[in-house]
Coordinates of C-alpha atoms and ligand atoms in Angstrom, one line a residue:
X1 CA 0.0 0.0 0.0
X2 CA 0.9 3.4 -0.4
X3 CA 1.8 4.6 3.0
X4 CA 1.5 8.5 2.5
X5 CA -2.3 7.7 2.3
X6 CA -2.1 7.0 6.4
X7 CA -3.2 9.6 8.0
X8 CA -0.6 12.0 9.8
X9 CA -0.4 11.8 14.0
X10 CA -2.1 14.6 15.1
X11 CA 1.2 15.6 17.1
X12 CA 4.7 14.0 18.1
X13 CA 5.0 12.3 21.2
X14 CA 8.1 13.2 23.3
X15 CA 7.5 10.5 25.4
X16 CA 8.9 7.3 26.5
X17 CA 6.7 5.0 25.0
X18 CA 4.6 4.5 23.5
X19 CA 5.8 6.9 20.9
X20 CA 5.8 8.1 17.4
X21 CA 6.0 4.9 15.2
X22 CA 6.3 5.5 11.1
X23 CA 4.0 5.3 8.4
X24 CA 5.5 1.6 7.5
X25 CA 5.5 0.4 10.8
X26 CA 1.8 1.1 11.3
X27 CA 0.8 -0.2 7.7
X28 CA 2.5 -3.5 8.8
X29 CA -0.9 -4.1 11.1
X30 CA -3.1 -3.8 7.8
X31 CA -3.8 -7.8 7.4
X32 CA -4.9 -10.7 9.9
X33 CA -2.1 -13.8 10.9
X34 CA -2.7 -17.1 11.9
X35 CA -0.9 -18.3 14.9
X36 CA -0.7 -21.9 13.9
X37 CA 0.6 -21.1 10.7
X38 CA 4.3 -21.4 9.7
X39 CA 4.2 -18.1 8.0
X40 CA 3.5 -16.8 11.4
X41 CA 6.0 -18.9 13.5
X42 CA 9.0 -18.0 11.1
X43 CA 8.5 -14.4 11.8
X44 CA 8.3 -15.2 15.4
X45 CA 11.9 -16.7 15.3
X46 CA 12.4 -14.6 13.1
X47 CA 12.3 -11.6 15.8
X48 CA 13.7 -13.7 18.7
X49 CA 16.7 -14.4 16.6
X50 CA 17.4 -11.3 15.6
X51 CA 16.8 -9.8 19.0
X52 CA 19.2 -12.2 20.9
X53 CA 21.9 -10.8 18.1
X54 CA 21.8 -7.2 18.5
X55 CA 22.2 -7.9 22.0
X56 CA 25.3 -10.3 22.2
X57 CA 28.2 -10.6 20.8
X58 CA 27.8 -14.8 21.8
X59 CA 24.4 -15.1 20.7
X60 CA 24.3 -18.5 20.6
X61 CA 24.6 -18.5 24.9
X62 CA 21.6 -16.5 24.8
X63 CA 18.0 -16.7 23.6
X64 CA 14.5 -14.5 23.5
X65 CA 11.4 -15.1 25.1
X66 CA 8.4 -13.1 24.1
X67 CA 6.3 -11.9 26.7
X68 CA 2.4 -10.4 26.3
X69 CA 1.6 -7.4 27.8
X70 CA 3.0 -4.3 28.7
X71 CA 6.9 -4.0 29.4
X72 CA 6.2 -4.3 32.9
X73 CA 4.6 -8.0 32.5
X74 CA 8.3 -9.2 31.3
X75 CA 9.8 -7.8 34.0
X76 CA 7.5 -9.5 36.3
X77 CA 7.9 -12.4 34.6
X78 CA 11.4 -12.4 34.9
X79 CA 11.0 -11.9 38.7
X80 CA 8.4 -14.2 39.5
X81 CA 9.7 -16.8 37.1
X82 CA 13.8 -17.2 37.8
X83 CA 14.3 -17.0 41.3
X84 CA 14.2 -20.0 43.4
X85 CA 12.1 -20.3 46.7
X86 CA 15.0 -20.6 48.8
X87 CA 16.6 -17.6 47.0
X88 CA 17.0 -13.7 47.6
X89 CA 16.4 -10.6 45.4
X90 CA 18.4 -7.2 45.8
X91 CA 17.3 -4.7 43.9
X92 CA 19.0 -1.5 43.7
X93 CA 16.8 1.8 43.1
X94 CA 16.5 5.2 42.3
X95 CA 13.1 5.8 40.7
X96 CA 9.2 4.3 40.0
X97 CA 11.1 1.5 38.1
X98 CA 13.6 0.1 40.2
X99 CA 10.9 0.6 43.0
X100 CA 8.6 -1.8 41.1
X101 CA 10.8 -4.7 41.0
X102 CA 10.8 -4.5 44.5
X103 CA 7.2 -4.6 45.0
X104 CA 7.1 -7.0 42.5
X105 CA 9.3 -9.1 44.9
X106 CA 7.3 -8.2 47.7
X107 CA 3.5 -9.2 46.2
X108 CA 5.1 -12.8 44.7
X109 CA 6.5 -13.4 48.5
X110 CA 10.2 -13.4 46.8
X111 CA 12.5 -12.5 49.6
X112 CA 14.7 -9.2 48.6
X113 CA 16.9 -6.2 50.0
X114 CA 16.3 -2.7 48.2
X115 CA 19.3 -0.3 48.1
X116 CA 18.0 3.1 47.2
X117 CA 20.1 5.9 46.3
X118 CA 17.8 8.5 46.0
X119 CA 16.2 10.0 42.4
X120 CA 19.0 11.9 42.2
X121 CA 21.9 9.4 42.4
X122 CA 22.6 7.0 40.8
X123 CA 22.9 3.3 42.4
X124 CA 25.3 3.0 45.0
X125 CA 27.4 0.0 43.8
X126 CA 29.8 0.6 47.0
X127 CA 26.9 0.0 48.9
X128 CA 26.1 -3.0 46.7
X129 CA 29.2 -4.4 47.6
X130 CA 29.1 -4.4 50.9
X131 CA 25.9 -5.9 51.2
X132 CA 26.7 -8.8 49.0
X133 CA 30.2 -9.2 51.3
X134 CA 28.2 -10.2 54.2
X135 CA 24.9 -11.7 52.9
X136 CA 25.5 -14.3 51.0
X137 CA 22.1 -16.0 51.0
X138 CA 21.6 -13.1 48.2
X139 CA 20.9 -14.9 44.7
X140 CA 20.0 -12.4 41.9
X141 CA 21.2 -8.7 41.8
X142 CA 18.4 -6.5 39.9
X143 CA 18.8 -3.3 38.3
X144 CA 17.1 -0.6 36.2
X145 CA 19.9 0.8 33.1
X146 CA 17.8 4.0 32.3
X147 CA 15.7 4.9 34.8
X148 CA 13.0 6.5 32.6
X149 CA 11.4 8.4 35.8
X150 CA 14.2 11.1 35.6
X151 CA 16.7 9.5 32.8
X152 CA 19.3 9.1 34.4
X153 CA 21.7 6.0 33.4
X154 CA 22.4 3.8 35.9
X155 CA 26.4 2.4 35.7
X156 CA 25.5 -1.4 34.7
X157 CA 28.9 -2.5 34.0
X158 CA 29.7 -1.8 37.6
X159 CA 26.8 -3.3 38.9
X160 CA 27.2 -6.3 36.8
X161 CA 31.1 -6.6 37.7
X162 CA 30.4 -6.2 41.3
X163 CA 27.6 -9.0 41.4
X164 CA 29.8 -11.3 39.0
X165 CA 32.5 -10.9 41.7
X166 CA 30.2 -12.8 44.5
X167 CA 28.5 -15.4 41.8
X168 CA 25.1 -13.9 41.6
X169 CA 22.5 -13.7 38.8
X170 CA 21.9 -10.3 37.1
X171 CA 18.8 -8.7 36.1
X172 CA 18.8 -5.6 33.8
X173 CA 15.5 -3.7 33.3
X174 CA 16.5 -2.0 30.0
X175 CA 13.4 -1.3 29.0
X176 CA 13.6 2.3 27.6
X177 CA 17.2 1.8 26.5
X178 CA 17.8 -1.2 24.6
X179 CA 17.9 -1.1 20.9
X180 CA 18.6 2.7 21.4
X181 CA 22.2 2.7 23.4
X182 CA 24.6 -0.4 22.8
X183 CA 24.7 -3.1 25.2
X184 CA 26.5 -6.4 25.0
X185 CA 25.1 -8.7 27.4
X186 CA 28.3 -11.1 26.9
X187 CA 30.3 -8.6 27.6
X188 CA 29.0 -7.4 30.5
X189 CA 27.9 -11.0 31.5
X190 CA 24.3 -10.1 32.0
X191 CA 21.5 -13.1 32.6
X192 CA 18.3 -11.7 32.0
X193 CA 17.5 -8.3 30.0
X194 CA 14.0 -6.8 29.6
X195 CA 13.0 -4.8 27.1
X196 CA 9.4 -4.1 25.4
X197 CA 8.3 -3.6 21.1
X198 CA 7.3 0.2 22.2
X199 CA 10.3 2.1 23.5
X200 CA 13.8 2.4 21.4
X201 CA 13.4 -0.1 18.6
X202 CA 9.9 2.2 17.7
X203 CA 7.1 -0.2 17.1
X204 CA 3.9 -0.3 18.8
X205 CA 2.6 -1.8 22.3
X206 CA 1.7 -5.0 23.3
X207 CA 4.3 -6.9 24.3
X208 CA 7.5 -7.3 25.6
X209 CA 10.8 -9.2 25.6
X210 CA 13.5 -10.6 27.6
X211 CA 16.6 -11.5 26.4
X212 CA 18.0 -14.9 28.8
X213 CA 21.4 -16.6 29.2
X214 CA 20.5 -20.0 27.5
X215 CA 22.2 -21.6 30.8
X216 CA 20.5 -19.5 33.7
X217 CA 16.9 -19.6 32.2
X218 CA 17.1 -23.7 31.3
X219 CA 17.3 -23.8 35.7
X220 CA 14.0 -22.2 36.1
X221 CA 11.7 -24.8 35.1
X222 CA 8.6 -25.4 37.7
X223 CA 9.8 -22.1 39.7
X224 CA 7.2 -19.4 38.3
X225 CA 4.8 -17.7 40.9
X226 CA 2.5 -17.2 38.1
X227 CA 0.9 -19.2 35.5
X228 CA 0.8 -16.5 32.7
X229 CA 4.0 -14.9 33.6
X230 CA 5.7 -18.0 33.6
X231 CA 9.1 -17.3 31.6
X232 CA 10.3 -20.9 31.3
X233 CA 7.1 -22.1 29.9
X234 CA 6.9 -19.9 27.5
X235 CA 10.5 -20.3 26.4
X236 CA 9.6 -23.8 26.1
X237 CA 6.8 -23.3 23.9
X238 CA 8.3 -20.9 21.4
X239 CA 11.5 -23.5 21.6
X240 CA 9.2 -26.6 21.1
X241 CA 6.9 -24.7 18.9
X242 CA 9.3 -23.1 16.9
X243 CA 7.6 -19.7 17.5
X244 CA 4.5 -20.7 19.0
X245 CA 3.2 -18.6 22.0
X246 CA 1.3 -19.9 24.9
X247 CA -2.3 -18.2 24.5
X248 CA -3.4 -15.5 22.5
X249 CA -0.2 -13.6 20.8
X250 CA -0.9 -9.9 19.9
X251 CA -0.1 -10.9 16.1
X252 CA -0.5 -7.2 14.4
X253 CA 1.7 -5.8 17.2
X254 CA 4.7 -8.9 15.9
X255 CA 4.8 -7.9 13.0
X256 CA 4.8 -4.6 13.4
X257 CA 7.8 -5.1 15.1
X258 CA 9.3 -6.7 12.4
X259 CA 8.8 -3.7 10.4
X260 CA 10.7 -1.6 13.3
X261 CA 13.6 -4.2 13.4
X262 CA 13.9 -3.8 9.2
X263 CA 13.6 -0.1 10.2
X264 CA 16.7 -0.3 12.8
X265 CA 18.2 -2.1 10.6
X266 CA 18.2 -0.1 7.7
X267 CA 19.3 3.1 9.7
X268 CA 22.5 1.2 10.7
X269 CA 21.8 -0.5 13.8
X270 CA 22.1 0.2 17.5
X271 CA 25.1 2.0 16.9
X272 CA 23.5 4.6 14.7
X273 CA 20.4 5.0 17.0
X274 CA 22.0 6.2 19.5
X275 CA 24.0 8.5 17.2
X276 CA 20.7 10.1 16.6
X277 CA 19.3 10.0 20.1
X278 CA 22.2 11.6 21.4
X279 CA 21.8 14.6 18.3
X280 CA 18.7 14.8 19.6
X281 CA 19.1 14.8 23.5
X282 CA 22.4 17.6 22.9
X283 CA 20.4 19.3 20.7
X284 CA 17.3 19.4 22.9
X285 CA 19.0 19.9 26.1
X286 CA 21.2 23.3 24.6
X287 CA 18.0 24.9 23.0
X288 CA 16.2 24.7 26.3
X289 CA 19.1 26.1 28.2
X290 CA 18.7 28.7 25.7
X291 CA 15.6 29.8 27.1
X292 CA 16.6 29.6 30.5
X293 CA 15.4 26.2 31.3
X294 CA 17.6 23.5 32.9
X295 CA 18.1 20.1 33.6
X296 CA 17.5 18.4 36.6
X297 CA 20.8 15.9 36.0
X298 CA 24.2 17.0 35.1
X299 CA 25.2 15.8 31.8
X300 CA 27.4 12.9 33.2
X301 CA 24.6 11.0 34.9
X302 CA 22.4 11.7 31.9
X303 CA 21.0 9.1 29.0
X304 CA 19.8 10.3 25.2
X305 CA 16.7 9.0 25.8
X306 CA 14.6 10.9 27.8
X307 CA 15.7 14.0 29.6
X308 CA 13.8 16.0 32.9
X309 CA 13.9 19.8 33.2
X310 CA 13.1 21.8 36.3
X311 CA 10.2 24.2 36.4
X312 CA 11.0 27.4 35.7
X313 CA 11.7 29.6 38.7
X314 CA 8.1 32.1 38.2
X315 CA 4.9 32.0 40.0
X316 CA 3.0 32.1 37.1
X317 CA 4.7 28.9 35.5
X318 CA 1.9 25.9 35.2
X319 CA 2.4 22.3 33.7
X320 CA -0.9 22.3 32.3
X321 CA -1.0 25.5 30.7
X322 CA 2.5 24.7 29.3
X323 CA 1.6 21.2 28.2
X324 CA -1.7 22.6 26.2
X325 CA 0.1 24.9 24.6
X326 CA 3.4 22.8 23.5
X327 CA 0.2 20.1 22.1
X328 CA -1.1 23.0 19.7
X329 CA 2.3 23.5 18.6
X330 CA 2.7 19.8 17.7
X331 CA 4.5 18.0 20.3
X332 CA 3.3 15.8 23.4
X333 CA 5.9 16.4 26.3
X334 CA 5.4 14.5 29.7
X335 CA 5.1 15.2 33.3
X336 CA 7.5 14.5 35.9
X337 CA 7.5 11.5 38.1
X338 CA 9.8 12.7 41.2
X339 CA 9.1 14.2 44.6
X340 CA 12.6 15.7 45.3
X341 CA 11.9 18.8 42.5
X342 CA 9.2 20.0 39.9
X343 CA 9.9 18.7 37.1
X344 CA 8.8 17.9 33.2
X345 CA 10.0 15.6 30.7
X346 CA 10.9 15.4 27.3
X347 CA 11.9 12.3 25.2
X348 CA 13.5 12.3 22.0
X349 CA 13.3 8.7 21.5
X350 CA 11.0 7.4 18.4
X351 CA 10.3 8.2 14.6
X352 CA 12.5 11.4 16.0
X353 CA 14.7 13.7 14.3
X354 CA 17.2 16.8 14.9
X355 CA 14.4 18.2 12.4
X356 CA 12.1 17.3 15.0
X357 CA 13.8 18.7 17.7
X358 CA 14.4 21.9 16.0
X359 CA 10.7 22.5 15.3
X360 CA 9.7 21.5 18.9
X361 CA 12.2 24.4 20.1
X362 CA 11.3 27.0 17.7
X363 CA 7.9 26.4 18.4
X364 CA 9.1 26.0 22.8
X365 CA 10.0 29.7 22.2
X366 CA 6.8 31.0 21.0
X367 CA 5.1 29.6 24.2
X368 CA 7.5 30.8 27.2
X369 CA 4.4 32.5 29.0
X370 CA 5.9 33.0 32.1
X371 CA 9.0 35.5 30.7
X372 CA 6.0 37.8 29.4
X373 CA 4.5 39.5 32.4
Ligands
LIG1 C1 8.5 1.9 30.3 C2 9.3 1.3 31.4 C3 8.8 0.1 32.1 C4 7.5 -0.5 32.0 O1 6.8 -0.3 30.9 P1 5.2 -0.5 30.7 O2 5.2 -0.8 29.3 O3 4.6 0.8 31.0 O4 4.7 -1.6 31.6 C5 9.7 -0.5 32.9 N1 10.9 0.0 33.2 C6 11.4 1.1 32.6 C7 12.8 1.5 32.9 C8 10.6 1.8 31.6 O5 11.0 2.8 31.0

């Protein structure tokens, strides 16, 4: 079909996820699937194959599981589903999403120690380390990479190295980052990584994905808390199957993700997404400053995917009005998520450009109602 006939979104969404998707990607829903059929099944292993690639440089130690539901259903599923009864969770935290792996713990009945650094910080990995040196009933290590509720990026490789060092299993929620900043999950010697078809590799919702070492996940058989969730069951199927799903698979949203991976592809990979989010993010974050608004993080602790800004300093400064107005310009930013400072967001992660991010600001500068007594 001709794509240009879709209509065009109403406005861009700096958010992150879901977010602006292309044409192509949305015209790859336009027809039914079978999920018994083989035409269906090969693009499921299709997908899982080509996931566990651009994640490892070993891929064949590691394999994907597709997951229904929103991101946060893989990463319960990962929880619920890989550690053992007599195990232990610590999960380190600095924001809503580290914070809901430990409640995720806590509902299931999975024992666990949080570590929180505060929004601000980011994890403590001395702390970290002296809490594994004298509990050693801890298991699994779990940790958010971009912490989406203020964008910060959290230093994985430490983490990882640090839990590696005393033998335990690592979880990575790198939801809003993976497909959109290089990761090697050999190289870092990560176990399970989460990620969902909305956020950096820019298709549409409806399921997620986790990315398992091939010799941690194959122990986790019989374990799951859940029935649904259960992470080794489902592995089993799609492995048994050859790209079957247990239950109803959200088949318009699959292969509209394998329009988004053709997409990533095409634009030159991981390496070159985050080439662009980073134009964007730079870009973003020295137009704003510009105009007198700045960032809540300094640039060190900060990732090119989503970015938070402190409310101006001016009683007559509201969210709302500066939300409406930014939505009749043409862009969708998003509110912030922290109780330390007032904040706002803006992501730049998507069907995105410096284009994109030049309109937004040229249009920002139009709306600053609060310098205009
Ligand atoms: C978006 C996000 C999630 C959960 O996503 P949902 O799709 O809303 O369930 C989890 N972790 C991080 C870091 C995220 O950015």
């Amino acid at each position: 079909m001709n794509v240009n006939q879709l209509p065009d979104n109403p406005y861009l969404l700096l958010t992150p996820g879901p977010l602006s998707t292309s044409k192509k990607v949305k015209a790859a829903m336009l027809r039914d699937w079978c999920t018994w059929d083989q035409d269906y099944n090969q693009l499921v292993q299709s997908i899982r194959s080509r996931l566990v690639t651009m994640a490892s440089s070993k891929p064949e130690d590691y394999t994907t599981v597709l997951m229904q539901g929103s991101g946060t259903f893989s990463v319960e599923s990962v929880i619920g589903s890989v550690i053992p009864r007599n195990g232990k969770l610590l999960v380190l935290t600095n924001g809503a999403y580290g914070k809901r792996m430990a409640e995720m713990a806590e509902i299931l009945g999975i024992y666990s120690i949080v570590l929180d650094s505060g929004e601000t910080k980011p994890v403590n990995t001395k702390q970290l380390e002296e809490v594994l040196k004298v509990d050693s009933s801890i298991t699994h290590v779990a940790v958010v990479h971009v912490e989406t509720t203020t964008g910060m990026m959290n230093p994985v490789a430490d983490v990882t190295r640090i839990a590696k060092a005393y033998g335990k299993t690592v979880i990575v929620d790198a939801m809003s980052s993976f497909g959109g900043i290089p990761i090697d999950m050999a190289a870092l010697d990560i176990d399970y990584l989460i990620s969902s078809a909305n956020k950096c590799i820019q298709g549409v919702p409806g399921f997620g994905f986790i990315i398992a070492r091939k010799e941690a996940l194959s122990t986790c058989k019989g374990i799951a808390r859940s029935l649904s969730l259960d992470l080794y069951d489902q592995w089993e199927t799609m492995e048994l199957g050859n790209g079957k799903w247990r239950y109803t698979s959200p088949t318009h949203t699959v292969r509209a993700f394998d329009q988004a991976l053709q997409e990533l592809e095409e634009e030159g990979g991981i390496a070159s997404r985050y080439e662009r989010f980073k134009t964007n993010q730079q870009t973003l974050v020295a137009g704003m400053e510009r105009m007198g608004l700045k960032t809540l993080l300094p640039v060190e602790l900060q990732s090119p995917i989503i970015t938070s800004f402190l409310y101006p300093d001016s009683p007559v400064f509201s969210f709302d009005e500066f939300y409406s107005r930014m939505k009749q310009e043409g862009f969708v930013i998003y509110p912030g998520k922290i109780t330390a400072a007032s904040t706002f967001r803006i992501g730049n992660i998507g069907d995105v450009h410096l284009a994109d991010m030049e309109r937004l600001l040229a249009g920002m500068e139009k709306q600053l109602f609060w310098k205009t007594t």
